[in-house]
Amino acid sequence: MTVLLRIQNLTVEYKTRRGTARGVDNVSLELEENRTLGLAGESGCGKSTLGRSIMKLVPYPGQIVSGRIEMLLHDHVKYLKGVIERGIVNIIDLNEDQMRGLRGKEIAYIFQDPMTSLNPMITIETHFKEIMKAHYPDIEEEEIIGRAYEILDGLGILPERITDYPHQFSGGMRQRVMIGLGLALRPKLLIADEPTTSLDVIVEAQILEEVAELKDVFNLTMILITHNLGVLAQTADDIAIMYAGRVMELSSTESLFDDPLHPYAKALLESVPDVTHPEKKLSWIPGAPPDLTDPIPGCMYNPRCPHAMDICRTVQPDLITVDGGRLVACHLFGGEKSHGTS
Ligand SMILES: Nc1ncnc2c1ncn2[C@@H]1O[C@H](COP(=O)(O)OP(=O)(O)OP(=O)(O)O)[C@@H](O)[C@H]1O
Ligand SMILES: [Mg+2]
């Protein structure tokens, strides 16, 4: 398998008047081509910060302070001459001009709220034209329309609706349009940040199914960010559970659901209703996620963890490989080798 994205020791900080918050704290992970990685964890754990770092779009006052984000690109990417080596670039090294070339074309990012990303003054057709002409100034209009039709059709939108304005669409349709625009330039990597959170569960399920089909047609690799572990159960190949800016566990979806290793992953899964076992009591995680401007020593989860030991209060656990390639950052587990951690 080919690795498309390799993140190494990535740290992102937000410097605020209240102090510095590490939104992403020394994260390392790899993503193979054509796979879907889910990012899950409670609000504020760093999912969006990690996703946006890959596009170099961390919002102010956030800043990538260290690490590497390597991506495998086509060798013919001319505007990256000098910074591309054997098809690989370190995104952190690229300037704004180079990033503009990469965004949309190699990596697309779908934001949660489509209304803030769609321009209410222009039709869907014009949205497609603007995006494609920005990257391919000589592209024929016919080709743009042809591509737009193919994508919209895959997302269940009638081609004739291409002349409509964003407000003429329902919430679900607008989100489909956003996904369609994300795919217009045939990116290799699609990062979808809570793409269906504001929709009802039926529309959500339909959209996720359509995206899964398009993923195969377009040979996409995906990062899917969501609070909803049920969504990830259906769509992700692997899941990274984040807490306080760190990856606590990274396992295949199947292993995670069968047997979560990290106490936090376990607690998160137990807080999801299980319709097949209605007799099971739904639990919640006591306490609240930590204030990242005031980090505590040891494992950031220790105040909420029922298994916390003395070492957990003093030493931050490394993310280590255990049990056939699963990764976990917890003192309850001994491991085979260290995986790019502090
Ligand atoms: N604009 C900001 N200013 C200051 N700190 C920020 C800002 N955005 C994020 N942070 C810090 O980074 C942490 C991670 O935020 P992030 O938005 O990445 O979390 P998330 O997992 O995407 O949360 P959610 O599920 O609510 O979208 C936050 O807990 C906060 O400490
Ligand atoms: Mg977020």
PDB file of C-alpha atoms and ligand atoms in Angstrom, residues 14 16 21-23 41-50 59-61 194 227 292, ligand 1:
ATOM      1  CA  TYR A  14      -3.147  29.064  19.676  1.00  0.00           C
ATOM      2  CA  THR A  16      -4.323  33.820  23.378  1.00  0.00           C
ATOM      3  CA  ALA A  21      -3.389  26.233  23.925  1.00  0.00           C
ATOM      4  CA  ARG A  22      -1.883  23.269  22.087  1.00  0.00           C
ATOM      5  CA  GLY A  23      -4.729  22.449  19.726  1.00  0.00           C
ATOM      6  CA  GLY A  41     -13.276  12.860  20.092  1.00  0.00           C
ATOM      7  CA  GLU A  42     -15.130  15.387  22.221  1.00  0.00           C
ATOM      8  CA  SER A  43     -15.474  19.022  21.255  1.00  0.00           C
ATOM      9  CA  GLY A  44     -12.201  20.945  21.469  1.00  0.00           C
ATOM     10  CA  CYS A  45      -9.924  17.882  21.196  1.00  0.00           C
ATOM     11  CA  GLY A  46      -8.195  19.183  18.052  1.00  0.00           C
ATOM     12  CA  LYS A  47      -9.942  17.443  15.150  1.00  0.00           C
ATOM     13  CA  SER A  48     -10.492  20.563  13.048  1.00  0.00           C
ATOM     14  CA  THR A  49      -7.086  21.989  13.935  1.00  0.00           C
ATOM     15  CA  LEU A  50      -5.451  18.810  12.678  1.00  0.00           C
ATOM     16  CA  PRO A  59      -7.474  30.004  11.875  1.00  0.00           C
ATOM     17  CA  TYR A  60      -5.896  32.957  13.692  1.00  0.00           C
ATOM     18  CA  PRO A  61      -4.330  32.929  16.293  1.00  0.00           C
ATOM     19  CA  GLU A 194     -18.471  17.399  10.243  1.00  0.00           C
ATOM     20  CA  HIS A 227     -18.413  13.532  16.770  1.00  0.00           C
ATOM     21  CA  LEU A 292      -5.682  23.359  26.963  1.00  0.00           C
TER      22      LEU A 292
HETATM   23  N1  LIG B   1      -9.762  30.378  17.530  1.00  0.00           N
HETATM   24  C1  LIG B   1      -9.178  29.800  18.584  1.00  0.00           C
HETATM   25  N2  LIG B   1      -8.596  30.544  19.548  1.00  0.00           N
HETATM   26  C2  LIG B   1      -8.006  29.977  20.612  1.00  0.00           C
HETATM   27  N3  LIG B   1      -7.906  28.654  20.813  1.00  0.00           N
HETATM   28  C3  LIG B   1      -8.468  27.866  19.889  1.00  0.00           C
HETATM   29  C4  LIG B   1      -9.143  28.379  18.729  1.00  0.00           C
HETATM   30  N4  LIG B   1      -9.593  27.352  17.992  1.00  0.00           N
HETATM   31  C5  LIG B   1      -9.218  26.239  18.663  1.00  0.00           C
HETATM   32  N5  LIG B   1      -8.559  26.541  19.800  1.00  0.00           N
HETATM   33  C6  LIG B   1      -7.972  25.586  20.778  1.00  0.00           C
HETATM   34  O1  LIG B   1      -7.688  24.381  20.082  1.00  0.00           O
HETATM   35  C7  LIG B   1      -8.417  23.294  20.651  1.00  0.00           C
HETATM   36  C8  LIG B   1      -8.871  22.387  19.546  1.00  0.00           C
HETATM   37  O2  LIG B   1      -9.886  23.029  18.778  1.00  0.00           O
HETATM   38  P1  LIG B   1     -10.563  22.376  17.516  1.00  0.00           P
HETATM   39  O3  LIG B   1     -11.469  23.388  16.924  1.00  0.00           O
HETATM   40  O4  LIG B   1      -9.505  21.825  16.636  1.00  0.00           O
HETATM   41  O5  LIG B   1     -11.372  21.185  18.174  1.00  0.00           O
HETATM   42  P2  LIG B   1     -12.446  20.188  17.513  1.00  0.00           P
HETATM   43  O6  LIG B   1     -12.071  18.819  17.981  1.00  0.00           O
HETATM   44  O7  LIG B   1     -12.535  20.429  16.059  1.00  0.00           O
HETATM   45  O8  LIG B   1     -13.781  20.629  18.257  1.00  0.00           O
HETATM   46  P3  LIG B   1     -15.305  20.606  17.708  1.00  0.00           P
HETATM   47  O9  LIG B   1     -15.729  19.173  17.807  1.00  0.00           O
HETATM   48  O10 LIG B   1     -16.031  21.476  18.685  1.00  0.00           O
HETATM   49  O11 LIG B   1     -15.320  21.127  16.306  1.00  0.00           O
HETATM   50  C9  LIG B   1      -9.526  23.934  21.463  1.00  0.00           C
HETATM   51  O12 LIG B   1      -9.853  23.169  22.601  1.00  0.00           O
HETATM   52  C10 LIG B   1      -8.920  25.261  21.879  1.00  0.00           C
HETATM   53  O13 LIG B   1      -8.142  25.090  23.057  1.00  0.00           O
END
